[in-house]
Each structure stands twice: as structure tokens, then as C-alpha cells.
Short mmCIF file of N, CA and C in Angstrom, two decimals:
data_model
loop_
_atom_site.label_atom_id
_atom_site.label_comp_id
_atom_site.label_asym_id
_atom_site.label_seq_id
_atom_site.Cartn_x
_atom_site.Cartn_y
_atom_site.Cartn_z
N MET H 1 104.85 117.86 124.90
CA MET H 1 104.33 118.79 124.75
C MET H 1 103.13 118.99 125.33
N VAL H 2 101.99 117.66 125.69
CA VAL H 2 100.83 117.66 125.45
C VAL H 2 100.63 117.53 127.39
N LYS H 3 101.64 116.43 127.19
CA LYS H 3 101.78 116.07 128.96
C LYS H 3 102.22 117.15 130.44
N ASP H 4 103.05 118.56 129.51
CA ASP H 4 103.31 119.57 130.13
C ASP H 4 101.89 120.33 130.19
N ASN H 5 101.08 120.37 128.99
CA ASN H 5 99.49 121.07 129.45
C ASN H 5 98.44 120.93 128.61
N PRO H 6 98.32 119.76 129.49
CA PRO H 6 97.45 118.65 129.09
C PRO H 6 95.48 118.73 128.85
N ARG H 7 95.72 120.30 129.29
CA ARG H 7 94.00 121.18 129.11
C ARG H 7 94.28 122.05 127.37
N GLU H 8 95.06 121.92 127.42
CA GLU H 8 95.77 122.88 126.35
C GLU H 8 96.55 122.12 124.84
N TRP H 9 95.48 121.01 124.89
CA TRP H 9 96.10 120.34 123.47
C TRP H 9 95.43 120.96 122.13
N SER H 10 94.63 121.59 122.22
CA SER H 10 93.44 122.28 121.23
C SER H 10 94.72 123.24 120.69
N ASP H 11 94.92 123.93 121.88
CA ASP H 11 95.97 125.47 120.96
C ASP H 11 97.24 124.45 120.20
N LEU H 12 97.45 123.88 120.96
CA LEU H 12 99.10 122.82 120.39
C LEU H 12 98.74 121.84 119.23
N LEU H 13 97.61 121.67 118.45
CA LEU H 13 97.11 120.94 117.67
C LEU H 13 97.93 121.50 116.40
N LEU H 14 97.80 122.92 116.13
CA LEU H 14 98.18 123.75 114.89
C LEU H 14 99.58 123.00 114.95
N ASP H 15 100.56 123.66 116.04
CA ASP H 15 101.78 123.30 115.60
C ASP H 15 102.23 121.75 115.52
N ILE H 16 101.57 121.12 116.39
CA ILE H 16 102.02 119.31 116.24
C ILE H 16 101.40 119.58 114.53
N LEU H 17 100.28 119.85 114.24
CA LEU H 17 100.55 118.98 112.74
C LEU H 17 101.51 119.82 111.97
N TRP H 18 101.87 121.19 112.15
CA TRP H 18 102.95 121.67 111.51
C TRP H 18 103.88 120.86 111.40
N ASN H 19 104.33 120.04 112.76
CA ASN H 19 105.81 119.22 113.26
C ASN H 19 105.46 118.16 111.61
N TYR H 20 104.24 117.76 112.60
CA TYR H 20 103.94 115.89 111.81
C TYR H 20 104.23 116.73 109.99
N ARG H 21 103.70 117.66 109.20
CA ARG H 21 103.84 117.69 107.61
C ARG H 21 105.45 117.98 107.45
N THR H 22 105.95 118.46 107.66
CA THR H 22 107.12 119.14 107.71
C THR H 22 108.21 117.95 108.17
N SER H 23 108.09 117.29 108.71
CA SER H 23 109.37 115.93 109.27
C SER H 23 109.41 115.02 108.47
N LYS H 24 110.97 114.64 108.01
CA LYS H 24 111.08 113.88 107.38
C LYS H 24 110.56 112.28 107.79
N ARG H 25 110.13 111.58 106.65
CA ARG H 25 109.59 109.61 106.60
C ARG H 25 110.58 109.14 105.87
N ASP H 26 110.57 108.13 107.34
CA ASP H 26 111.44 107.08 106.46
C ASP H 26 111.28 106.25 105.38
N ALA H 27 110.26 106.16 104.77
CA ALA H 27 109.89 104.98 103.71
C ALA H 27 109.83 105.71 102.89
N ILE H 28 109.92 107.46 102.48
CA ILE H 28 110.16 107.85 101.16
C ILE H 28 111.48 109.06 101.16
N ASP H 29 112.26 108.91 102.56
CA ASP H 29 113.26 109.60 102.86
C ASP H 29 112.96 111.12 102.13
N CYS H 30 112.14 111.32 102.53
CA CYS H 30 111.67 112.45 102.24
C CYS H 30 110.70 113.34 103.18
N ILE H 31 110.86 114.81 103.01
CA ILE H 31 108.87 115.71 103.12
C ILE H 31 107.93 115.58 102.46
N PRO H 32 107.07 115.01 103.00
CA PRO H 32 105.62 114.96 101.99
C PRO H 32 105.47 116.15 101.87
N TYR H 33 105.72 117.43 102.19
CA TYR H 33 105.50 119.41 101.90
C TYR H 33 106.88 118.90 100.71
N GLU H 34 107.57 118.49 100.08
CA GLU H 34 108.42 118.70 99.41
C GLU H 34 108.21 118.11 98.16
N LEU H 35 107.43 117.02 97.78
CA LEU H 35 107.01 116.29 96.90
C LEU H 35 105.81 116.67 96.15
N VAL H 36 105.20 118.01 97.38
CA VAL H 36 103.97 118.20 96.71
C VAL H 36 104.44 119.70 95.89
N TYR H 37 105.23 120.62 96.96
CA TYR H 37 105.65 121.85 95.93
C TYR H 37 106.71 122.04 96.06
N GLY H 38 107.53 121.02 95.59
CA GLY H 38 109.15 120.92 95.25
C GLY H 38 109.82 121.85 96.05
N HIS H 39 109.44 122.01 97.06
CA HIS H 39 110.85 122.35 97.87
C HIS H 39 110.10 122.20 99.24
N GLU H 40 111.45 122.51 100.67
CA GLU H 40 111.45 122.41 101.51
C GLU H 40 110.15 123.29 102.29
N THR H 41 110.38 123.24 103.42
CA THR H 41 109.14 123.99 103.68
C THR H 41 110.32 125.28 103.81
N ILE H 42 109.89 126.52 103.72
CA ILE H 42 110.38 127.76 104.00
C ILE H 42 109.54 128.45 104.86
N LEU H 43 110.18 129.52 106.28
CA LEU H 43 109.68 130.49 106.77
C LEU H 43 110.44 131.70 106.18
N LEU H 44 109.23 132.24 106.41
CA LEU H 44 109.82 134.01 105.59
C LEU H 44 111.33 133.85 106.56
N VAL H 45 111.25 133.84 107.85
CA VAL H 45 112.36 134.23 108.56
C VAL H 45 113.85 134.00 108.19
N GLU H 46 113.45 132.16 107.52
CA GLU H 46 114.98 131.87 107.13
C GLU H 46 115.17 132.37 105.82
N VAL H 47 114.83 132.91 104.92
CA VAL H 47 114.87 133.96 103.82
C VAL H 47 115.51 135.15 103.80
N ASN H 48 116.61 135.79 103.31
CA ASN H 48 116.63 136.82 102.78
C ASN H 48 117.04 137.22 101.31
N PHE H 49 115.14 138.35 101.70
CA PHE H 49 115.32 138.71 100.16
C PHE H 49 115.20 140.07 100.02
N ARG H 50 115.49 140.32 98.97
CA ARG H 50 115.92 141.62 98.58
C ARG H 50 114.08 142.31 98.24
N THR H 51 114.50 142.98 99.12
CA THR H 51 113.36 144.00 99.36
C THR H 51 113.19 145.90 98.75
N ILE H 52 112.01 146.24 98.22
CA ILE H 52 112.33 147.83 97.99
C ILE H 52 111.40 148.91 98.98
N ARG H 53 112.06 149.98 98.72
CA ARG H 53 111.00 150.51 99.36
C ARG H 53 109.80 151.47 99.16
N VAL H 54 109.24 151.78 99.77
CA VAL H 54 107.78 152.30 99.08
C VAL H 54 107.06 153.04 99.58
N ASN H 55 106.99 154.67 99.70
CA ASN H 55 106.63 155.25 100.90
C ASN H 55 106.72 155.13 101.99
N GLY H 56 107.94 154.48 102.22
CA GLY H 56 108.85 154.16 104.02
C GLY H 56 108.25 152.62 104.15
N GLN H 57 107.48 152.11 103.14
CA GLN H 57 107.54 150.60 103.94
C GLN H 57 108.57 149.50 102.73
N ARG H 58 108.60 149.01 103.70
CA ARG H 58 109.32 147.78 102.76
C ARG H 58 108.81 146.83 102.31
N TYR H 59 108.66 146.87 100.99
CA TYR H 59 108.60 145.07 100.30
C TYR H 59 109.29 144.61 99.39
N MET H 60 108.88 143.54 99.69
CA MET H 60 109.57 142.06 98.77
C MET H 60 109.22 142.36 97.00
N THR H 61 110.33 142.55 96.58
CA THR H 61 110.13 142.27 94.98
C THR H 61 109.98 140.93 94.34
N ALA H 62 108.80 140.55 93.79
CA ALA H 62 108.31 139.42 93.46
C ALA H 62 108.93 138.76 92.21
N GLU H 63 109.93 139.04 91.77
CA GLU H 63 110.61 138.86 90.96
C GLU H 63 111.90 137.96 91.67
N THR H 64 112.49 138.22 92.97
CA THR H 64 113.37 137.71 93.91
C THR H 64 112.51 136.82 93.88
N TYR H 65 110.92 136.52 94.52
CA TYR H 65 110.74 135.49 94.81
C TYR H 65 110.71 134.27 94.55
N GLN H 66 109.93 135.20 93.05
CA GLN H 66 110.04 133.71 91.95
C GLN H 66 111.25 133.31 91.57
N GLU H 67 112.58 133.86 92.23
CA GLU H 67 113.40 133.25 91.31
C GLU H 67 113.54 132.19 92.30
N VAL H 68 113.78 132.57 94.02
CA VAL H 68 114.10 131.85 95.04
C VAL H 68 113.49 130.15 94.55
N MET H 69 111.81 130.35 94.44
CA MET H 69 111.06 129.30 94.11
C MET H 69 111.53 128.37 93.22
N SER H 70 111.69 129.10 91.83
CA SER H 70 111.95 128.82 90.35
C SER H 70 113.51 127.25 90.88
N ILE H 71 114.30 128.17 91.99
CA ILE H 71 115.82 127.85 92.07
C ILE H 71 115.77 126.03 92.35
N MET H 72 114.48 126.31 93.66
CA MET H 72 114.46 125.19 94.64
C MET H 72 113.29 124.25 93.78
N ASN H 73 112.36 124.44 92.57
CA ASN H 73 111.65 123.66 91.89
C ASN H 73 112.11 122.88 90.92
N MET H 74 113.74 123.10 90.57
CA MET H 74 113.95 122.72 89.54
C MET H 74 114.43 121.16 89.47
N ASP H 75 114.72 120.65 90.50
CA ASP H 75 114.84 119.64 91.07
C ASP H 75 113.67 118.73 91.79
N VAL H 76 112.31 119.16 91.55
CA VAL H 76 111.70 118.63 92.17
C VAL H 76 111.27 117.23 91.75
N GLU H 77 111.35 117.05 90.66
CA GLU H 77 111.05 115.72 89.67
C GLU H 77 111.72 114.51 90.29
N ALA H 78 113.56 114.74 90.30
CA ALA H 78 114.29 114.28 90.69
C ALA H 78 114.05 113.41 92.31
N LYS H 79 113.41 114.75 92.53
CA LYS H 79 113.67 113.98 94.57
C LYS H 79 111.96 113.37 94.09
N ARG H 80 110.91 113.54 93.35
CA ARG H 80 109.81 112.40 93.50
C ARG H 80 110.43 111.00 93.03
N GLU H 81 110.96 111.68 92.17
CA GLU H 81 111.61 110.14 91.61
C GLU H 81 112.79 109.00 92.30
N GLN H 82 113.20 109.84 93.55
CA GLN H 82 114.00 109.19 94.52
C GLN H 82 112.99 108.48 95.16
N ALA H 83 111.98 109.45 95.77
CA ALA H 83 110.86 109.13 97.01
C ALA H 83 109.95 107.62 96.31
N LEU H 84 110.07 107.71 95.06
CA LEU H 84 109.36 107.22 94.83
C LEU H 84 109.76 105.29 94.86
N SER H 85 111.52 105.13 93.93
CA SER H 85 112.76 104.07 94.05
C SER H 85 112.15 103.74 95.51
N SER H 86 112.58 104.57 96.83
CA SER H 86 113.13 104.70 98.22
C SER H 86 111.73 103.88 98.48
N LEU H 87 110.11 104.28 97.87
CA LEU H 87 109.49 103.51 98.66
C LEU H 87 108.88 102.32 98.05
N ILE H 88 109.62 102.17 96.88
CA ILE H 88 109.75 100.41 96.18
C ILE H 88 110.28 100.15 96.87
N LYS H 89 111.53 100.08 97.00
CA LYS H 89 112.91 99.46 97.65
C LYS H 89 112.02 98.90 98.80
N LYS H 90 111.31 99.87 99.35
CA LYS H 90 111.31 99.64 100.94
C LYS H 90 110.08 98.64 101.05
N LYS H 91 109.26 98.18 100.08
CA LYS H 91 108.09 97.63 100.08
C LYS H 91 108.58 96.74 99.65
N ARG H 92 109.03 96.22 98.87
CA ARG H 92 110.30 95.08 98.72
C ARG H 92 110.43 94.30 99.72
N LEU H 93 111.12 95.04 100.52
CA LEU H 93 112.00 94.12 101.71
C LEU H 93 110.48 93.99 102.45
N VAL H 94 109.53 94.67 102.80
CA VAL H 94 108.10 93.84 103.52
C VAL H 94 107.85 93.22 102.80
N VAL H 95 107.93 92.59 101.87
CA VAL H 95 107.08 91.41 101.14
C VAL H 95 108.10 90.20 100.80
N GLU H 96 109.43 89.89 100.82
CA GLU H 96 110.78 89.16 101.32
C GLU H 96 110.42 88.92 102.09
N ASN H 97 110.04 89.49 103.38
CA ASN H 97 110.44 89.19 105.25
C ASN H 97 108.66 88.63 105.42
N TYR H 98 107.45 88.94 104.22
CA TYR H 98 105.86 88.13 104.62
C TYR H 98 106.82 86.86 103.66
N ASN H 99 107.00 87.02 103.14
CA ASN H 99 107.38 85.31 102.28
C ASN H 99 107.73 84.19 102.82
N LYS H 100 108.90 84.71 103.83
CA LYS H 100 109.69 84.24 104.31
C LYS H 100 108.88 83.15 105.42
N ARG H 101 107.59 84.04 105.46
CA ARG H 101 106.66 83.45 106.96
C ARG H 101 106.08 82.56 106.00
N VAL H 102 105.46 82.51 105.14
CA VAL H 102 104.18 82.31 104.05
C VAL H 102 104.42 80.65 103.81
N LYS H 103 104.19 80.15 104.26
CA LYS H 103 104.15 78.35 104.04
C LYS H 103 103.29 77.88 102.55
N LYS H 104 103.83 77.48 101.48
CA LYS H 104 102.75 77.59 100.02
C LYS H 104 102.39 76.13 99.97
N LYS H 105 100.71 76.86 99.94
CA LYS H 105 100.40 75.23 99.60
C LYS H 105 99.96 74.88 98.31
N SER H 106 100.11 73.74 97.64
CA SER H 106 99.62 73.51 96.12
C SER H 106 98.87 71.97 95.88
N PHE H 107 97.65 71.45 95.62
CA PHE H 107 97.29 70.66 95.54
C PHE H 107 97.12 69.74 94.37
N LYS H 108 97.36 68.63 94.11
CA LYS H 108 97.07 67.98 93.04
C LYS H 108 95.50 67.62 92.30
N VAL H 109 95.05 67.12 91.42
CA VAL H 109 93.81 66.51 91.17
C VAL H 109 93.65 65.18 91.90
N ASN H 110 92.60 64.46 92.33
CA ASN H 110 92.52 63.46 93.59
C ASN H 110 92.98 63.91 94.65
N ASP H 111 93.54 64.81 95.08
CA ASP H 111 93.69 64.97 96.21
C ASP H 111 92.82 65.15 97.28
N LEU H 112 92.55 64.47 98.59
CA LEU H 112 91.20 64.78 99.54
C LEU H 112 92.34 66.16 100.22
N VAL H 113 90.73 66.92 100.69
CA VAL H 113 90.89 68.26 101.48
C VAL H 113 89.67 68.67 102.58
N TRP H 114 90.36 69.47 103.74
CA TRP H 114 89.68 69.88 104.19
C TRP H 114 88.98 71.11 103.73
N LYS H 115 87.51 71.89 104.03
CA LYS H 115 87.56 72.93 103.68
C LYS H 115 86.76 74.27 104.11
N VAL H 116 87.72 75.07 104.75
CA VAL H 116 86.71 76.01 106.12
C VAL H 116 85.33 76.14 105.98
N CYS H 117 84.19 75.93 106.88
CA CYS H 117 83.38 76.18 107.16
C CYS H 117 82.65 77.07 106.64
N LEU H 118 82.35 78.32 107.57
CA LEU H 118 82.25 79.39 108.07
C LEU H 118 83.85 80.22 108.02
N PRO H 119 83.58 81.73 107.54
CA PRO H 119 84.93 82.33 107.42
C PRO H 119 85.46 81.99 108.52
N ILE H 120 86.60 82.56 108.59
CA ILE H 120 87.78 81.71 109.96
C ILE H 120 87.95 83.02 110.96
N GLY H 121 87.10 82.44 112.20
CA GLY H 121 87.54 83.18 113.09
C GLY H 121 85.65 83.52 113.91
N HIS H 122 85.07 83.24 112.84
CA HIS H 122 83.33 83.26 112.88
C HIS H 122 83.32 81.96 114.32
N LYS H 123 81.69 81.93 114.50
CA LYS H 123 81.44 81.33 115.21
C LYS H 123 79.98 80.63 115.37
N ASP H 124 79.24 79.15 114.99
CA ASP H 124 78.45 79.34 115.16
C ASP H 124 77.33 79.38 116.67
N HIS H 125 76.32 80.47 116.92
CA HIS H 125 75.97 80.81 117.98
C HIS H 125 75.04 79.47 119.11
N PHE H 126 74.34 78.29 117.89
CA PHE H 126 74.34 77.26 118.72
C PHE H 126 75.78 76.07 119.05
N TYR H 127 76.81 76.14 118.27
CA TYR H 127 77.47 74.99 118.99
C TYR H 127 79.00 76.39 119.70
N GLU H 128 79.20 77.59 119.59
CA GLU H 128 79.53 78.01 120.27
C GLU H 128 81.45 77.76 120.34
N LYS H 129 82.04 77.57 121.17
CA LYS H 129 82.99 76.93 121.03
C LYS H 129 83.29 75.96 120.19
N TRP H 130 82.48 75.07 120.43
CA TRP H 130 82.90 73.44 119.44
C TRP H 130 82.08 73.90 118.13
N THR H 131 82.06 75.18 117.50
CA THR H 131 81.68 75.05 116.30
C THR H 131 83.05 74.69 114.94
N PRO H 132 82.82 73.95 113.79
CA PRO H 132 83.71 73.01 113.53
C PRO H 132 84.30 74.14 112.44
N GLN H 133 85.41 74.02 112.25
CA GLN H 133 86.48 74.83 111.57
C GLN H 133 86.64 74.69 109.94
N TRP H 134 86.47 73.23 109.56
CA TRP H 134 86.73 72.73 108.83
C TRP H 134 85.44 71.35 108.45
N GLU H 135 85.52 71.21 106.74
CA GLU H 135 84.64 70.38 106.87
C GLU H 135 85.13 69.32 106.10
N GLY H 136 84.79 68.14 105.26
CA GLY H 136 85.05 67.76 104.43
C GLY H 136 85.54 65.83 104.93
N PRO H 137 85.70 65.59 103.85
CA PRO H 137 86.34 65.88 102.69
C PRO H 137 85.76 66.13 101.70
N PHE H 138 86.82 66.68 100.82
CA PHE H 138 86.33 66.73 99.42
C PHE H 138 87.48 66.00 98.25
N ARG H 139 87.31 66.50 97.20
CA ARG H 139 88.23 65.50 96.29
C ARG H 139 88.55 66.78 94.75
N VAL H 140 89.61 66.97 95.47
CA VAL H 140 90.18 68.06 94.39
C VAL H 140 90.38 67.56 93.36
N VAL H 141 89.07 68.53 92.16
CA VAL H 141 88.53 68.30 90.65
C VAL H 141 90.06 68.67 89.88
N ARG H 142 89.97 70.10 89.97
CA ARG H 142 90.87 70.54 89.19
C ARG H 142 91.38 71.80 89.60
N THR H 143 92.24 72.48 88.47
CA THR H 143 92.95 73.11 89.52
C THR H 143 93.19 74.40 88.44
N ARG H 144 93.41 75.59 89.23
CA ARG H 144 93.08 76.52 88.23
C ARG H 144 94.53 77.68 88.61
N SER H 145 94.38 78.48 87.99
CA SER H 145 95.84 79.73 88.29
C SER H 145 94.82 80.10 89.47
N GLY H 146 95.89 81.10 89.96
CA GLY H 146 95.72 81.39 91.13
C GLY H 146 95.67 80.84 92.08
N ASN H 147 96.14 79.83 92.38
CA ASN H 147 95.58 79.03 93.08
C ASN H 147 94.69 78.97 93.95
N SER H 148 93.91 78.78 92.70
CA SER H 148 92.10 78.17 92.81
C SER H 148 92.24 77.02 92.59
N TYR H 149 90.87 76.15 93.25
CA TYR H 149 90.41 74.71 93.05
C TYR H 149 89.09 74.32 93.01
N GLY H 150 88.76 73.33 91.92
CA GLY H 150 87.60 73.02 91.80
C GLY H 150 87.72 71.69 93.18
N LEU H 151 86.57 71.95 93.42
CA LEU H 151 85.53 70.58 94.80
C LEU H 151 84.84 69.77 94.20
N GLN H 152 84.97 68.30 94.79
CA GLN H 152 83.63 67.75 94.38
C GLN H 152 83.61 67.00 95.84
N HIS H 153 82.70 66.74 96.04
CA HIS H 153 82.37 65.48 97.59
C HIS H 153 82.49 64.43 97.00
N THR H 154 82.72 63.15 98.13
CA THR H 154 83.11 62.28 97.94
C THR H 154 82.15 61.55 97.22
N ASP H 155 81.18 61.90 97.25
CA ASP H 155 79.97 61.04 96.91
C ASP H 155 79.07 61.97 95.02
N GLY H 156 80.22 62.30 95.04
CA GLY H 156 80.66 62.75 93.18
C GLY H 156 79.23 64.45 93.09
N ARG H 157 79.16 64.94 94.09
CA ARG H 157 78.20 66.27 93.98
C ARG H 157 79.73 67.16 93.99
N MET H 158 79.18 68.19 92.84
CA MET H 158 80.67 69.36 92.62
C MET H 158 79.47 70.92 93.20
N ILE H 159 80.95 71.06 93.71
CA ILE H 159 80.74 72.40 94.83
C ILE H 159 81.07 73.39 93.39
N LYS H 160 80.16 74.44 93.25
CA LYS H 160 79.59 75.11 92.08
C LYS H 160 80.95 76.00 92.07
N THR H 161 81.34 76.69 93.11
CA THR H 161 82.30 77.95 93.01
C THR H 161 83.86 77.09 93.23
N ASN H 162 84.78 77.63 92.34
CA ASN H 162 86.62 77.26 93.12
C ASN H 162 86.70 78.13 94.52
N ILE H 163 87.02 77.15 94.88
CA ILE H 163 87.61 77.68 96.36
C ILE H 163 89.54 77.88 96.33
N ASN H 164 89.60 79.39 96.87
CA ASN H 164 91.03 79.92 97.30
C ASN H 164 91.81 78.61 98.20
N GLY H 165 92.82 78.48 97.33
CA GLY H 165 94.15 77.56 98.07
C GLY H 165 93.55 78.09 99.57
N LYS H 166 94.40 79.44 100.24
CA LYS H 166 94.33 79.67 101.22
C LYS H 166 92.74 79.04 102.77
N PHE H 167 91.91 78.57 101.96
CA PHE H 167 90.93 78.28 102.49
C PHE H 167 90.53 76.59 102.45
N ILE H 168 91.46 75.87 102.51
CA ILE H 168 91.98 74.49 102.33
C ILE H 168 92.81 74.10 102.79
N LYS H 169 93.21 72.57 103.16
CA LYS H 169 94.01 72.35 104.15
C LYS H 169 93.72 70.21 103.96
N VAL H 170 95.12 70.19 103.72
CA VAL H 170 95.57 68.21 103.34
C VAL H 170 94.60 67.70 104.23
N TYR H 171 93.68 67.21 104.15
CA TYR H 171 93.35 65.75 104.80
C TYR H 171 94.22 64.85 104.91
N HIS H 172 93.59 64.52 106.52
CA HIS H 172 94.27 63.43 106.88
C HIS H 172 93.29 62.89 107.74
N PRO H 173 93.16 61.54 107.50
CA PRO H 173 91.74 60.91 107.82
C PRO H 173 91.91 60.07 109.58
N THR H 174 90.83 60.47 110.12
CA THR H 174 91.21 60.19 111.61
C THR H 174 91.41 58.54 111.66
N ILE H 175 91.86 58.89 113.02
CA ILE H 175 91.99 56.40 113.19
C ILE H 175 91.11 55.65 112.90
N TRP H 176 90.11 56.41 113.44
CA TRP H 176 88.73 55.54 113.29
C TRP H 176 88.28 55.62 111.77
N GLU H 177 88.48 56.68 110.60
CA GLU H 177 88.61 56.56 109.50
C GLU H 177 89.46 55.45 108.89
N LYS H 178 90.81 55.75 109.18
CA LYS H 178 92.24 54.60 108.43
C LYS H 178 91.04 53.05 109.38
N TYR H 179 91.37 53.29 110.04
CA TYR H 179 90.65 51.41 110.61
C TYR H 179 89.35 50.86 110.73
N ALA H 180 88.47 51.70 110.03
CA ALA H 180 86.55 51.36 109.81
C ALA H 180 86.66 50.03 108.66
N HIS H 181 87.45 50.17 107.86
CA HIS H 181 86.78 49.10 107.01
C HIS H 181 87.68 47.77 107.04
N ASN H 182 88.93 47.90 108.09
CA ASN H 182 89.27 46.68 108.77
C ASN H 182 88.43 45.94 109.90
N ILE H 183 87.50 46.75 110.61
CA ILE H 183 86.51 46.28 112.03
C ILE H 183 85.79 45.88 110.59
N GLN H 184 85.19 46.36 109.44
CA GLN H 184 83.87 46.22 109.37
C GLN H 184 84.23 44.68 108.41
N LYS H 185 85.66 44.67 107.86
CA LYS H 185 85.53 43.26 107.46
C LYS H 185 85.74 42.58 108.62
N SER H 186 86.86 42.39 109.46
CA SER H 186 86.83 41.44 110.50
C SER H 186 85.62 41.02 111.28
N PHE H 187 85.02 41.79 111.86
CA PHE H 187 83.57 41.86 112.70
C PHE H 187 82.52 42.77 111.99
N PRO H 188 82.00 41.88 111.15
CA PRO H 188 80.75 42.66 110.63
C PRO H 188 79.66 42.82 111.37
N GLU H 189 79.20 41.82 112.40
CA GLU H 189 78.05 42.09 113.30
C GLU H 189 78.29 43.32 114.15
N PHE H 190 79.76 43.75 114.66
CA PHE H 190 79.83 44.43 115.56
C PHE H 190 79.55 45.78 114.58
N TRP H 191 80.12 45.99 113.75
CA TRP H 191 79.94 47.27 112.14
C TRP H 191 78.29 47.39 112.16
N GLU H 192 77.72 46.58 112.39
CA GLU H 192 75.78 46.70 111.78
C GLU H 192 75.31 47.54 113.08
N ASN H 193 76.06 46.73 114.37
CA ASN H 193 75.29 47.60 115.73
C ASN H 193 75.83 48.96 115.66
N MET H 194 77.22 49.13 115.41
CA MET H 194 77.78 49.86 115.33
C MET H 194 76.81 51.22 114.53
N GLN H 195 76.38 51.29 113.11
CA GLN H 195 75.73 51.70 112.24
C GLN H 195 74.23 52.02 112.54
N LYS H 196 73.69 50.91 113.58
CA LYS H 196 72.55 51.28 114.09
C LYS H 196 72.62 52.55 114.78
N GLU H 197 73.15 52.11 115.63
CA GLU H 197 73.39 53.47 117.05
C GLU H 197 73.67 54.91 116.37
#
């Protein structure tokens, strides 16, 4: 419509809005206009009203119009309930599809975890792309309802606020951390030199 008349888009806007407001929505299986006013959109051209003549002029009788509207309004509540149930059904489908892809995480007390440093996606201006995303390790001290966890630094200091489970992940030690104890035991001089540097 606008492709044919690109400079006249503002003139066509009312027609487009009317078309949008009076077209059926998939989520509710009906027209929004119908939920608000209780009947489909009616153009006067589409309805045959009884008219009366007064001084040569034709007028629609108020009683006739009221009769037509009252008949159409009789099942508005049923349509609203049907639209609500349809909307709920579609929302459930969306939730089910989303939950299929979600990996549930749960941690137990004494598990070691990483915690997000900054809000995900933000970068420190000093480090730029080398900004660390995770910090840790932390120890899980308590679990709360709603996937919330109380964390503690490895030296025993507590983190004041609980952390949501989506902002923590399982801690896997690096190779260096795995073998650091063995190196310290087997090569104490080498270990001391490494600590000094």
C-alpha cells in the first residue's frame, strides 16, 4: 500500500490503523475491538436498519439500533473468556518451549563456585576485551528458596547479600591449581622462588 504511494503514507495511516485494529489476532483468536465493545466492527453499510421518515428525511430508529447491539453484546463475556483461555494456552506453550532449553543449576553447601564480576556484557574500560567475567572461588554456605545462595570467600569472609543461581557457576580448578600442592611438596625451593616473583 505504501510502496505504491511513498509520499502519501500519512494519508493512508488512518486506513492502516483501522485495518490493524479490526484484524484477528492469533494469540486471542479474535479481534481486540470485539473484546472491548462486545461485537465485531460494524460499518453502517453492512447493517440493514429499519428507518422512519420524518419530513422527507430518513432516520434510523433508536430501538432498532439498540436491539441489534444488545443481540451482539449477549455473548461478549463468553468471547472474553475464550480469548483469555486461548492466551493462557499460548503462554504455556511458550514457557514449555523455553524450559526445554534451560539448564537447571543447583548447588549444595560447601560447593565451590564462580561468581559474575560485573553485570554480564559490561566491560571495564581499563581491561577492555580482557575484562574478567567471573571471580572466585567462593564456597556455598547456605541455600535459600528461589534459587538463591549465600556465599563465602575461601578465607572465611561472608558476602553480605545472597546471589541468584543464574549469576554463579560450578568452579573447576585450573591445571596450575590442581598440581600446585604437589609442586609445593616436591619442589619447595622452586615454589618459594615462584611466590617471590
